[in-house]
Coordinates of C-alpha atoms in Angstrom, one line a residue:
M1 CA 0.0 0.0 0.0
F2 CA 3.0 2.3 0.6
T3 CA 3.7 2.0 -3.1
K4 CA 0.1 2.8 -4.1
I5 CA 0.1 5.9 -1.9
S6 CA 3.4 7.0 -3.3
I7 CA 2.2 6.7 -6.9
L8 CA -1.0 8.5 -6.0
F9 CA 0.9 11.3 -4.3
L10 CA 3.4 11.7 -7.2
A11 CA 0.7 11.6 -9.8
W12 CA -1.2 14.3 -7.9
I13 CA 1.9 16.6 -7.8
V14 CA 2.5 16.2 -11.5
G15 CA -1.1 16.9 -12.2
L16 CA -1.1 20.1 -10.2
F17 CA 2.0 21.5 -11.9
A18 CA 0.6 20.5 -15.3
V19 CA -2.6 22.4 -14.6
S20 CA -0.7 25.4 -13.3
F21 CA 1.5 25.4 -16.4
L22 CA -1.4 25.3 -18.8
A23 CA -3.2 28.0 -16.8
I24 CA -0.6 30.5 -18.1
Y25 CA -2.0 30.1 -21.6
F26 CA -5.7 30.4 -20.5
L27 CA -5.0 33.3 -18.0
P28 CA -2.0 35.1 -19.5
E29 CA -2.5 38.2 -17.3
F30 CA -1.3 37.6 -13.7
G31 CA -4.0 38.7 -11.3
N32 CA -1.5 40.1 -8.7
R33 CA -4.3 40.4 -6.1
F34 CA -1.8 40.3 -3.2
P35 CA 1.4 42.3 -2.1
Y36 CA 5.0 41.3 -2.2
A37 CA 4.9 39.0 -5.3
D38 CA 8.0 40.6 -6.8
Q39 CA 10.0 40.6 -3.5
V40 CA 9.1 37.1 -2.5
L41 CA 8.0 34.9 -5.4
R42 CA 9.4 36.3 -8.7
V43 CA 12.8 36.6 -7.1
T44 CA 13.0 32.8 -6.8
G45 CA 13.9 32.6 -10.5
L46 CA 11.4 29.8 -10.9
P47 CA 8.7 29.8 -13.6
S48 CA 5.4 31.2 -12.5
F49 CA 3.6 27.9 -12.6
V50 CA 5.9 26.8 -9.8
W51 CA 6.1 29.9 -7.6
G52 CA 2.3 30.4 -8.1
F53 CA 1.8 27.9 -5.2
G54 CA 3.3 30.6 -2.9
N55 CA 0.6 33.1 -3.8
F56 CA -1.5 35.0 -1.2
D57 CA -0.9 33.9 2.4
G58 CA 2.3 32.2 1.2
V59 CA 4.2 35.4 0.8
H60 CA 3.4 36.3 4.4
Y61 CA 4.5 33.0 5.8
L62 CA 7.8 33.3 3.8
R63 CA 8.4 36.9 5.1
I64 CA 7.7 35.8 8.6
A65 CA 10.2 32.9 8.1
Q66 CA 12.9 35.3 7.1
N67 CA 12.1 38.5 9.0
G68 CA 9.9 37.4 11.9
Y69 CA 6.8 39.3 12.9
N70 CA 8.0 42.8 11.9
A71 CA 5.2 43.4 9.4
Q72 CA 2.0 45.0 10.7
Y73 CA -0.8 42.4 11.2
S74 CA 1.4 39.5 10.2
Q75 CA 0.6 38.2 13.7
A76 CA -2.6 36.7 12.3
F77 CA -0.4 33.8 11.1
F78 CA 0.6 31.2 13.7
P79 CA 4.3 30.5 14.1
L80 CA 5.1 26.8 13.7
Y81 CA 5.1 26.5 9.9
P82 CA 7.3 29.6 9.3
L83 CA 9.6 28.5 12.1
L84 CA 10.1 25.1 10.4
V85 CA 10.8 26.8 7.1
R86 CA 13.3 29.1 8.8
F87 CA 15.0 26.2 10.6
L88 CA 15.3 24.1 7.4
T89 CA 16.7 27.2 5.6
E90 CA 19.2 28.2 8.3
V91 CA 20.7 24.8 8.7
N92 CA 21.1 24.6 4.9
L93 CA 20.1 20.9 4.7
L94 CA 18.5 21.1 1.3
I95 CA 18.7 24.5 -0.4
P96 CA 21.4 27.0 0.6
K97 CA 20.8 30.7 0.7
N98 CA 21.8 33.1 -2.2
P99 CA 24.4 35.4 -0.8
T100 CA 23.7 38.0 -3.5
I101 CA 20.1 38.6 -2.4
D102 CA 19.4 41.8 -0.4
S103 CA 17.3 40.5 2.4
R104 CA 16.2 44.0 3.4
I105 CA 14.1 44.1 0.3
F106 CA 13.7 40.5 -0.9
V107 CA 13.0 37.1 0.7
D108 CA 15.8 34.7 -0.1
P109 CA 14.6 32.1 -2.7
S110 CA 15.7 29.2 -0.4
Y111 CA 12.8 30.0 1.9
F112 CA 10.3 29.2 -0.9
Y113 CA 12.1 26.1 -2.0
N114 CA 12.2 24.7 1.5
G115 CA 8.6 25.8 2.2
L116 CA 7.4 23.9 -0.8
I117 CA 9.4 20.8 0.1
L118 CA 8.2 20.9 3.7
S119 CA 4.5 21.2 2.7
N120 CA 4.8 18.1 0.5
I121 CA 6.8 16.1 3.0
F122 CA 4.1 16.7 5.6
L123 CA 1.3 15.9 3.1
F124 CA 2.9 12.6 2.2
L125 CA 3.3 11.7 5.9
A126 CA -0.3 12.8 6.5
L127 CA -1.5 10.4 3.8
I128 CA 0.3 7.5 5.4
V129 CA -1.1 8.3 8.9
F130 CA -4.6 9.0 7.4
Y131 CA -4.6 5.5 5.8
K132 CA -3.5 3.9 9.0
L133 CA -6.2 5.7 11.0
L134 CA -9.0 4.8 8.6
K135 CA -8.0 1.2 8.6
L136 CA -8.9 1.0 12.3
D137 CA -12.6 1.4 11.2
F138 CA -12.8 0.7 7.5
S139 CA -11.6 -1.7 4.8
P140 CA -8.4 -1.0 2.9
K141 CA -10.4 -0.2 -0.2
V142 CA -12.4 2.5 1.6
A143 CA -9.3 3.9 3.2
Y144 CA -7.5 4.2 -0.1
G145 CA -10.6 5.7 -1.8
S146 CA -10.7 8.3 1.0
L147 CA -7.1 9.4 0.1
V148 CA -8.1 9.7 -3.6
L149 CA -11.1 11.8 -2.6
L150 CA -9.0 14.0 -0.4
L151 CA -6.4 14.7 -3.1
S152 CA -9.1 15.3 -5.7
F153 CA -11.0 17.8 -3.5
P154 CA -11.1 21.1 -5.4
T155 CA -9.0 23.0 -2.9
A156 CA -6.6 20.2 -2.1
Y157 CA -3.9 22.3 -4.0
Y158 CA -3.4 24.1 -0.7
F159 CA -1.5 21.0 0.5
N160 CA 1.1 21.7 -2.2
S161 CA 1.2 25.4 -1.4
I162 CA 3.1 27.6 1.1
Y163 CA 0.3 27.3 3.6
T164 CA -0.2 25.4 6.9
E165 CA -2.7 22.9 5.5
S166 CA -0.4 19.9 5.1
L167 CA 1.4 20.4 8.4
F168 CA -1.8 20.9 10.3
L169 CA -3.4 17.9 8.6
F170 CA -0.4 15.7 9.6
L171 CA -0.4 16.9 13.2
V172 CA -4.1 16.4 13.7
L173 CA -4.0 13.0 12.2
G174 CA -1.0 12.1 14.3
S175 CA -2.9 13.2 17.4
L176 CA -6.0 11.2 16.5
Y177 CA -4.1 8.1 15.6
C178 CA -2.1 8.1 18.8
A179 CA -5.3 8.7 20.8
R180 CA -7.0 5.7 19.1
K181 CA -3.9 3.7 20.0
D182 CA -4.2 4.8 23.7
N183 CA -1.0 6.9 23.6
F184 CA -2.5 10.1 25.0
L185 CA 0.9 11.6 25.9
L186 CA 2.0 11.5 22.3
A187 CA -1.5 12.6 21.1
G188 CA -1.1 15.6 23.3
L189 CA 2.3 16.4 21.9
F190 CA 0.9 16.3 18.4
G191 CA -2.0 18.5 19.6
G192 CA 0.4 21.0 21.1
L193 CA 2.2 21.4 17.8
A194 CA -1.1 21.6 16.0
S195 CA -2.2 24.5 18.3
A196 CA 1.0 26.3 17.4
T197 CA 0.1 25.9 13.7
R198 CA -3.5 27.0 13.7
I199 CA -6.0 28.1 16.4
F200 CA -8.1 25.1 15.4
G201 CA -5.6 22.9 17.1
L202 CA -7.3 23.7 20.4
L203 CA -10.2 21.7 19.2
L204 CA -8.1 18.6 19.9
I205 CA -8.8 19.2 23.6
P206 CA -12.5 18.1 23.5
V207 CA -11.5 15.5 20.8
L208 CA -9.0 13.9 23.1
L209 CA -11.4 14.1 26.1
I210 CA -14.0 12.2 24.1
E211 CA -11.5 9.6 23.0
L212 CA -10.4 9.2 26.6
W213 CA -14.0 8.7 27.7
L214 CA -14.6 6.2 24.9
K215 CA -11.5 4.2 25.8
F216 CA -11.8 4.1 29.6
K217 CA -15.5 4.5 30.4
N218 CA -15.7 0.8 31.4
K219 CA -12.4 0.3 33.1
S220 CA -10.2 1.9 35.7
L221 CA -6.9 3.7 35.0
E222 CA -3.6 3.1 36.8
M223 CA -1.8 6.1 38.2
E224 CA 0.9 6.0 35.5
E225 CA -1.8 6.1 32.8
I226 CA -3.6 8.9 34.5
S227 CA -0.3 11.0 34.8
K228 CA 0.5 10.5 31.1
T229 CA -3.0 11.3 30.0
V230 CA -3.2 14.5 32.1
I231 CA 0.1 15.6 30.8
G232 CA -1.0 14.9 27.2
L233 CA -4.2 16.9 27.6
L234 CA -2.2 19.8 29.1
L235 CA 0.2 19.8 26.2
V236 CA -2.6 20.6 23.6
P237 CA -3.1 24.3 24.4
F238 CA 0.6 24.8 25.0
G239 CA 1.4 25.8 21.4
T240 CA -1.2 28.6 21.4
L241 CA -0.3 29.7 24.9
L242 CA 3.3 30.1 24.0
Y243 CA 2.4 32.2 21.0
M244 CA 0.1 34.3 23.2
L245 CA 3.0 34.8 25.6
F246 CA 5.2 35.8 22.7
L247 CA 2.6 38.4 21.5
R248 CA 2.2 39.7 25.0
L249 CA 5.9 40.2 25.5
N250 CA 6.6 41.7 22.1
F251 CA 3.3 43.5 21.2
E252 CA 1.5 43.9 24.5
N253 CA -1.5 42.0 23.1
P254 CA -1.7 38.3 23.7
L255 CA -4.8 38.1 21.3
Y256 CA -3.1 40.0 18.5
F257 CA -3.7 37.0 16.2
L258 CA -7.4 37.6 16.6
T259 CA -7.6 41.4 16.6
S260 CA -5.5 41.6 13.5
Q261 CA -7.8 39.4 11.5
P262 CA -10.3 42.1 10.3
L263 CA -7.4 44.5 9.5
F264 CA -5.6 41.9 7.6
G265 CA -8.4 41.1 5.2
A266 CA -11.0 38.4 4.4
E267 CA -13.8 40.7 5.6
R268 CA -13.7 39.2 9.1
T269 CA -14.9 40.7 12.4
S270 CA -13.3 40.0 15.7
G271 CA -15.2 42.2 18.2
S272 CA -18.4 40.2 18.1
L273 CA -19.9 36.9 17.0
V274 CA -22.0 36.7 13.9
F275 CA -24.3 33.7 13.8
L276 CA -24.9 31.5 10.8
P277 CA -28.4 32.8 9.8
Q278 CA -26.9 36.3 9.6
V279 CA -24.1 35.2 7.4
I280 CA -26.5 33.3 5.1
Y281 CA -28.6 36.4 4.8
R282 CA -25.5 38.5 3.8
Y283 CA -24.8 36.0 1.0
L284 CA -28.4 35.9 -0.2
K285 CA -28.3 39.6 -0.4
I286 CA -25.1 39.5 -2.5
F287 CA -26.8 37.0 -4.9
M288 CA -29.7 39.4 -5.3
T289 CA -27.8 42.6 -5.7
V290 CA -24.5 41.8 -7.4
P291 CA -24.3 41.2 -11.1
P292 CA -23.6 37.4 -11.7
T293 CA -20.8 38.2 -14.2
T294 CA -18.5 39.8 -11.5
Q295 CA -15.8 38.2 -9.5
L296 CA -17.5 39.2 -6.3
F297 CA -20.5 37.1 -7.3
F298 CA -18.3 34.2 -8.3
N299 CA -16.4 34.2 -5.1
A300 CA -19.6 34.5 -3.0
L301 CA -21.1 31.6 -4.9
L302 CA -18.0 29.5 -4.4
E303 CA -17.8 30.2 -0.7
F304 CA -21.6 29.6 -0.2
S305 CA -21.6 26.4 -2.2
F306 CA -18.7 24.8 -0.3
T307 CA -20.2 25.8 3.0
V308 CA -23.6 24.2 2.1
L309 CA -22.0 21.1 0.7
V310 CA -19.9 20.3 3.7
F311 CA -22.6 21.1 6.2
A312 CA -25.0 18.9 4.2
C313 CA -22.5 16.0 4.5
L314 CA -22.2 16.6 8.2
L315 CA -26.0 16.4 8.7
L316 CA -26.2 13.3 6.4
F317 CA -23.6 11.4 8.3
I318 CA -24.0 12.9 11.8
K319 CA -25.2 9.5 13.3
K320 CA -22.4 7.5 11.6
I321 CA -19.3 9.6 12.3
R322 CA -17.3 9.0 15.4
P323 CA -18.2 11.6 18.1
S324 CA -14.7 12.9 18.5
Y325 CA -14.4 13.3 14.7
L326 CA -17.8 15.1 14.6
V327 CA -16.6 17.6 17.3
F328 CA -13.4 18.4 15.3
A329 CA -15.2 18.8 12.0
L330 CA -18.0 20.9 13.4
G331 CA -15.6 23.2 15.2
C332 CA -13.3 23.7 12.2
L333 CA -16.3 24.5 10.0
I334 CA -18.5 26.5 12.3
I335 CA -15.9 28.7 14.0
P336 CA -14.8 30.5 10.8
T337 CA -18.5 31.5 10.0
L338 CA -18.8 33.3 13.4
T339 CA -16.5 36.0 12.0
G340 CA -19.4 37.1 9.7
T341 CA -18.2 35.6 6.4
F342 CA -17.8 32.3 4.4
S343 CA -14.5 33.7 3.1
S344 CA -11.9 30.9 3.0
M345 CA -14.6 28.2 3.6
P346 CA -13.6 26.4 0.4
R347 CA -10.2 26.0 2.0
Y348 CA -11.5 25.3 5.5
S349 CA -13.8 22.6 4.0
L350 CA -10.6 20.5 3.8
M351 CA -11.0 20.0 7.5
G352 CA -14.0 17.9 6.9
F353 CA -11.6 15.1 5.8
L354 CA -13.0 12.8 8.5
L355 CA -16.2 12.6 6.5
L356 CA -14.5 11.1 3.4
P357 CA -14.6 7.4 4.3
L358 CA -18.3 7.7 5.0
I359 CA -18.8 9.3 1.6
V360 CA -16.7 6.6 -0.1
Q361 CA -18.5 3.8 1.8
A362 CA -22.0 5.2 1.0
L363 CA -21.2 5.7 -2.7
G364 CA -19.3 2.5 -3.3
N365 CA -17.5 2.6 -6.7
Y366 CA -19.6 5.6 -7.7
Y367 CA -17.3 7.7 -5.5
K368 CA -15.1 7.9 -8.6
V369 CA -17.8 10.0 -10.3
L370 CA -17.4 12.5 -7.4
V371 CA -13.7 12.4 -8.0
V372 CA -14.1 13.4 -11.6
F373 CA -16.5 16.2 -10.6
F374 CA -14.0 17.4 -7.9
V375 CA -11.1 17.3 -10.4
A376 CA -13.0 19.4 -12.9
I377 CA -13.8 22.1 -10.3
G378 CA -10.2 21.8 -9.0
I379 CA -8.7 22.5 -12.4
I380 CA -10.5 25.9 -12.5
L381 CA -9.5 26.8 -8.9
V382 CA -5.9 25.8 -9.3
S383 CA -5.7 27.9 -12.5
L384 CA -7.2 30.9 -10.8
F385 CA -5.1 30.5 -7.6
T386 CA -1.7 30.1 -9.3
R387 CA -2.4 33.0 -11.7
G388 CA -3.0 35.3 -8.8
Y389 CA -6.8 35.4 -8.5
W390 CA -8.4 35.1 -5.1
V391 CA -10.2 31.8 -4.6
A392 CA -10.3 31.1 -0.9

């Protein structure tokens, strides 16, 4: 199975770059809907169909990796991914720095190379762990089909981008797998790293508590098991707490990662909660007032469609999905909507990955039809994203 997963992974990578390459001919004008493209991406010397996977948030992660949090509102991005990119670059294990680059203006190209390599390493590891996790409950056929469905998902290209998606996926899956194997200390360690990658890592606290209850509700724990379990649970919020301490010491605001969100973009609010019916009303108003030929309408339709799709799947399988998995998926999908927008929901929908085996199992071999549909949509989104047009 390792060979099959490796072939699937490599075929997916080749397919992504092929689509990105062809997109140049269909979208010859680069959208350039984000800052620093010249200083961070074009400076790599790579063709645009390669550095296009560093678009949008990618430039901010790379600037943080080289310069730290010296740019205003860059604190919205959690630190573990850029720290790993920086570490790999500084130790010169793979790609050395270019001594002729003026780092006061440009980001050294080695940061991009190492970031792309790291994203793909973590994705491959995540696929292996995901398969092992799914085999605890499903047949090998369903487990492998779930990997195919994951990689064919229209926004799966974020796993191959300078984003936290692949790292976060690996850490969450590592935590879940260790918890299912009764190693709550290691599950907590993975959880702590996840909470240093994205705020959603904190959702692993209730997830691990549920798994703990499921495992030990009918038997007593020895003192050593209790100690390891408690330590593991305490480790989960450690990543976020350390980042909050860093923000408090350096910027006098431990919640800067929250308060910078609306200022950074994505039309988010941080001062109050906006509930789902209000957000739905906002989008229905867009559909009724905005011309359907505009990019605003297209983006709103995309965001709304992904949100409806993933919530419909949750409702459909709510009685079949494992309780801990349900809590994680619901948290990852509901929390972003509380900021008053479905912006980025096509990307956040990837966090519904725990629904995939249920979809494959329900559809049988017909899940391949869904794969074809996903790939068709994905080709459009990859083309837009790598050519500098906002997708999610």
